Amino acid sequence: MKIFTAEQIRRCDQYTISHEPVSSVQLMERASLACADWISENCKNHRKCAVFCGSGNNGGDGFAVARMLYLKGFDVDVFMQDPKMKLSDNAAVNFKRLKDVSGISIREFKEIDQYHFDSKTLIIDALFGTGLSRPLEGIYKRLVNQINLKENVKISIDLPSGLFADSFSDAGATVVRSDYTLSFQSWKKSFLHPETGPDAGKVIILDIGLSREYISATETNDFVIDDEVVKHIFKPRKDFSHKGTYGKVVISGGSYGKIGAAVLATRSALKTGAGLIFTLAPRCGYDILQVSCPEAMFIEGGNQYIDHFDMEKDAVFGIGPGLGTHPETEKAFLSFLKNYYEPLILDADALNIISKAKGNLKMIPEKSIITPHPKEFERLFGSTEDSFERLVLARKKAKELDIYIVLKDHHTQVVTPEGNVFYNIKGNAGLAKGGSGDILTGVLTSLRGQGYSKEDACILGVWLHGRAADLAAEKHAQEAMLPTDVINEFGHVFEELHKMTAIKL
């Protein structure tokens, strides 16, 4: 799914209006009905709504949603700054329609302190949408602070008021802290970053029938990895095939006390389809690896830590899980990089060693995939003010070095050398445990070994990782799930993929 800027969304609205054709008021009605239907279906324990409306088109959505919810049986009160205030043309039309429905009370913002918010009252935020260009101030800032103090469920229409669609304003900005955001047609960039995403709560994307022609023809460098994207990447195994068909991979990692990381990476490579798997690890991990991963072959790379890297022919290397940074390991790894020119998958201590080495970044072979978390990214490329700025730097470095950067975060970002960014929306906080990144390294190495392109391996890999984590969380809860639980769910994820791609007769 493409991610559009606020300006592109505005143009999409206008294109739809002029080419469908449909009036702007009718398009607003369509969007509002989608919101009202979702609220009616998903908020059946709430029968009262306090709808806060601004003077622009987001307020117009709010007036229309309020009218529709009342007709669906909700008790509705509408709050606005002043019933006599100047409204946008579309908002004025829907305000008139609202007033024509008896039974909906219209109140002013200043009445919020006297209003009775019981536990069954929904707060609906329709103050500001994508047109907002500066931080909230004055009466709206005070109002949003008051709304945020309420413990009621809060639902924002299109965008939480005070949040910018495409950027981060500042850490002190006043924004409605929503439990749900009902947004239209596509994700907004601000939903996907850690500084701004929490204010949106759970994001629900509602299809309001904007022009498919415009969406298809309009270019963007930002995308969400959804089921449609993954469905076109996944390649089911062929009946007439053998282990050599699905490649040879080498997981290089482990050191004394950190053999578990190599085990997790190896097991995840096994569970995601690679044909032949070798684990290059120190001798101290031999028994552990042979017992826990009997399907993989063992290559000895040292005693307590790896001190040499054997170059297995025609293999894809995933290097880093549990590798450690012993001086002998550093020396051996840097020597390996000087003599190896094929793309690698690099994670964890492999990245930490590179970050300390002189002329470090140029040592990464072109077209390699690196998987840093934010701190590892900072060690490699330098500090940034926030995740939006970090993504700008990641785009720059991916292009300069001709590499793929899988920037791990709540919504992991795949950054390509062409400057495209793919946000993963699968996964959950249960992955915030040691070992989760080792699993991802194994998955990416496995997919590359099977012949997936670098970009497709990254996109499918982070989706598989996240989807398996979601299934694990359903069974064990985020707090209790383990990385091994994630690995054990890969089979179920592949079953889903086969259903998604099955030929229907």
XYZ file of C-alpha atoms in Angstrom, residues 29 51 53 59-71 76-80 83 87 90-107:
41
model
C -20.635 11.939 3.474
C -18.138 14.847 19.324
C -15.665 19.574 15.930
C -15.120 19.355 11.699
C -17.476 18.748 8.781
C -16.696 15.032 9.097
C -17.489 15.315 12.792
C -20.875 16.974 12.199
C -21.807 14.260 9.704
C -20.598 11.433 11.970
C -22.579 12.898 14.870
C -25.768 12.994 12.772
C -25.279 9.444 11.545
C -24.535 8.049 14.995
C -27.664 9.701 16.383
C -29.733 8.056 13.636
C -24.961 12.542 20.796
C -23.660 15.895 21.981
C -21.625 18.102 19.659
C -19.019 20.558 20.974
C -17.696 23.495 18.936
C -22.213 27.792 16.974
C -17.106 27.253 8.914
C -18.529 21.610 3.438
C -18.548 21.902 7.230
C -21.323 24.527 6.971
C -23.459 22.153 4.862
C -23.108 19.354 7.399
C -23.655 21.680 10.353
C -26.980 22.732 8.803
C -27.921 19.066 8.311
C -26.985 18.414 11.929
C -29.234 21.194 13.215
C -32.125 19.811 11.164
C -32.030 16.658 13.298
C -33.787 17.226 16.603
C -32.355 15.519 19.640
C -28.658 16.434 19.195
C -27.492 19.111 21.594
C -24.895 21.631 20.409
C -22.533 22.907 23.086
